[in-house]
């Protein structure tokens, strides 16, 4: 047996403590499975002030944590320790009121905080100082997205010869390449790694500091959250101007699909839904549908196809194209239920659509985990017209609930949904390729035509979908392999 590893996960979100999207789900689940493989894995994240210390039984540890912030000087934070839900995985929370003592994780009223650069450089450097403080010598430091992408840069510069973290291999997972942590060049003086690293091959991009770029060049290995996305980000359409950088490191880039937390997303045990059901007895699903229709004040009809959407209402998710197709969609005999929040125009637009079409379209603007479960269970179809989707979790939840995904074939949507084959009745959902209103309307049309006219096919698709699994056991093994590879690479350096 191989030697168990010491692993530090550093991230800006971990469910259930703080989550804006799938990143929080992933960081909140994956480490439990790595732990089960016998490794010492620990998480570091900010102590946002909405994380209630007493509710989670967080304990203060150590003395104050000094975090050198270049020309700002050393900032002194505090560290609290808790455990990941239902597990023995330690989670360290770095507290510093000036940075994390506010309501949002990244934004207020849709605008990013102006000091997000300092906030997350502080988290990144703070994690390394914390490792030193508790004498935890990680074999691997696994970082996520731009918020912690400075860590591989620090490891290769300031901490290069550090006895605790200098030998750590680094893995950067890209959950979303659109957000890169682009900041003014003065951030170099806060990073304090030396201006010689402000160059085209390291931290500089288009005259700004680009933290993600720095991470991509410096990490021992890179991953993304699906195979298709790992290819897509090497192209101009998806790379958001980092495609060249990603291509340079394509040999070190791996696509590992996220798993699903089936303890939470399982129609057999789900506490949020009206009636539990399983692939052997689907009768509860009809009750979930009626419950959802009633809750959203739509006519309670079993015969009408109900399409669900749970999404951040942002450009990434293609909701502008959905908006352009909505009148034609509502010409069909369908119902739609939307849950989400994001760009202000979308709140008004879809609010007005609901107001004008109370028989067909219902929306809730906001974040509501219970309703998200009810939609997964109560809808017949689940629509995701994403412009890009690195992995996407909701379509995997939908499959588990026998709710057929209608998706744009991009990123993880492409890798997890199999298109309906009318000859064989194989498949788990409906796919389209072009992001156009026509493609959305045609594909929804195809799905509901099948719903109305080919019940055999729909029932077969539902059975195919509900028996699909995307387990963390599988993905955790792939991460474990990469952790060993990263350690080997680091030693070979
Ligand atoms: P992304 O991270 O890009 O938003 P994912 O599909 O990976 O997309 O993850 C989204 C996660 O956030 C899922 O767990 C989903 O249920 C949840 N979610 C998104 N919007 C809402 C909302 N308005 N209410 C409840 N849950 C939401
Ligand atoms: C990002 C992506 C999403 C992915 C999630 C978790 O938020 O937008 O597709 O599922 O990260 O990896």
Short mmCIF file of N, CA, C and O and ligand atoms in Angstrom, two decimals, residues 21-24 26 145 173-176 225 258 312 316-317 388-393 396, ligand 2:
data_model
loop_
_atom_site.label_atom_id
_atom_site.label_comp_id
_atom_site.label_asym_id
_atom_site.label_seq_id
_atom_site.Cartn_x
_atom_site.Cartn_y
_atom_site.Cartn_z
N UNK A 21 -22.16 28.35 -5.12
CA UNK A 21 -22.47 27.46 -6.25
C UNK A 21 -21.80 26.12 -6.05
O UNK A 21 -21.50 25.72 -4.92
N UNK A 22 -21.55 25.44 -7.17
CA UNK A 22 -21.04 24.09 -7.13
C UNK A 22 -19.67 23.95 -6.44
O UNK A 22 -19.37 22.89 -5.89
N UNK A 23 -18.87 25.01 -6.48
CA UNK A 23 -17.57 24.94 -5.80
C UNK A 23 -17.74 24.55 -4.34
O UNK A 23 -17.01 23.69 -3.82
N UNK A 24 -18.70 25.16 -3.69
CA UNK A 24 -18.97 24.85 -2.28
C UNK A 24 -19.39 23.39 -2.10
O UNK A 24 -18.94 22.71 -1.17
N UNK A 26 -18.59 20.87 -3.99
CA UNK A 26 -17.44 19.99 -4.26
C UNK A 26 -16.49 19.98 -3.07
O UNK A 26 -16.10 18.91 -2.57
N UNK A 145 -9.78 27.54 -8.13
CA UNK A 145 -10.13 28.81 -8.80
C UNK A 145 -9.19 29.95 -8.41
O UNK A 145 -8.25 29.78 -7.66
N UNK A 173 -7.36 23.33 -9.28
CA UNK A 173 -8.56 22.92 -10.01
C UNK A 173 -9.27 24.15 -10.55
O UNK A 173 -9.57 25.08 -9.78
N UNK A 174 -9.51 24.13 -11.84
CA UNK A 174 -10.24 25.25 -12.48
C UNK A 174 -11.71 24.87 -12.57
O UNK A 174 -12.08 23.99 -13.35
N UNK A 175 -12.52 25.52 -11.76
CA UNK A 175 -13.97 25.27 -11.81
C UNK A 175 -14.63 26.22 -12.79
O UNK A 175 -15.79 26.02 -13.17
N UNK A 176 -13.94 27.30 -13.11
CA UNK A 176 -14.54 28.31 -13.97
C UNK A 176 -13.44 29.25 -14.42
O UNK A 176 -12.87 29.96 -13.61
N UNK A 225 -13.13 20.23 -14.14
CA UNK A 225 -14.16 19.37 -13.57
C UNK A 225 -14.95 18.54 -14.60
O UNK A 225 -15.97 17.95 -14.26
N UNK A 258 -16.98 15.99 -11.31
CA UNK A 258 -17.46 16.05 -9.93
C UNK A 258 -18.40 14.88 -9.65
O UNK A 258 -19.08 14.40 -10.55
N UNK A 312 -27.91 30.00 -11.16
CA UNK A 312 -27.51 31.39 -11.04
C UNK A 312 -27.96 32.07 -12.33
O UNK A 312 -27.74 31.52 -13.42
N UNK A 316 -23.15 33.08 -18.00
CA UNK A 316 -22.63 31.71 -18.15
C UNK A 316 -23.76 30.71 -18.42
O UNK A 316 -23.57 29.74 -19.14
N UNK A 317 -24.90 30.94 -17.81
CA UNK A 317 -25.97 29.94 -17.86
C UNK A 317 -26.87 30.08 -19.08
O UNK A 317 -27.88 29.38 -19.20
N UNK A 388 -21.37 28.03 -21.14
CA UNK A 388 -20.33 27.06 -20.80
C UNK A 388 -20.69 26.47 -19.45
O UNK A 388 -21.37 27.11 -18.65
N UNK A 389 -20.28 25.24 -19.22
CA UNK A 389 -20.62 24.57 -17.96
C UNK A 389 -19.49 23.61 -17.60
O UNK A 389 -19.45 22.47 -18.05
N UNK A 390 -18.55 24.08 -16.80
CA UNK A 390 -17.38 23.26 -16.48
C UNK A 390 -17.75 21.84 -16.04
O UNK A 390 -17.19 20.87 -16.52
N UNK A 391 -18.70 21.72 -15.13
CA UNK A 391 -19.24 20.40 -14.81
C UNK A 391 -20.75 20.51 -14.77
O UNK A 391 -21.45 19.95 -15.59
N UNK A 392 -21.26 21.28 -13.79
CA UNK A 392 -22.70 21.36 -13.61
C UNK A 392 -23.13 20.23 -12.69
O UNK A 392 -22.77 19.07 -12.91
N UNK A 393 -23.85 20.57 -11.66
CA UNK A 393 -24.32 19.53 -10.74
C UNK A 393 -25.81 19.26 -10.94
O UNK A 393 -26.27 18.14 -10.80
N UNK A 396 -26.98 16.42 -12.94
CA UNK A 396 -26.73 15.10 -12.32
C UNK A 396 -27.78 14.84 -11.23
O UNK A 396 -28.25 13.72 -11.07
C1 LIG B 2 -18.36 26.10 -11.22
C2 LIG B 2 -19.00 25.71 -12.54
C3 LIG B 2 -19.89 24.49 -12.45
C4 LIG B 2 -19.24 23.40 -11.64
C5 LIG B 2 -18.83 23.95 -10.28
C6 LIG B 2 -18.19 22.92 -9.40
O1 LIG B 2 -19.18 26.88 -10.44
O2 LIG B 2 -19.72 26.80 -13.08
O3 LIG B 2 -20.16 24.01 -13.75
O4 LIG B 2 -20.13 22.32 -11.47
O5 LIG B 2 -17.92 24.98 -10.46
O6 LIG B 2 -17.04 22.36 -9.99
#
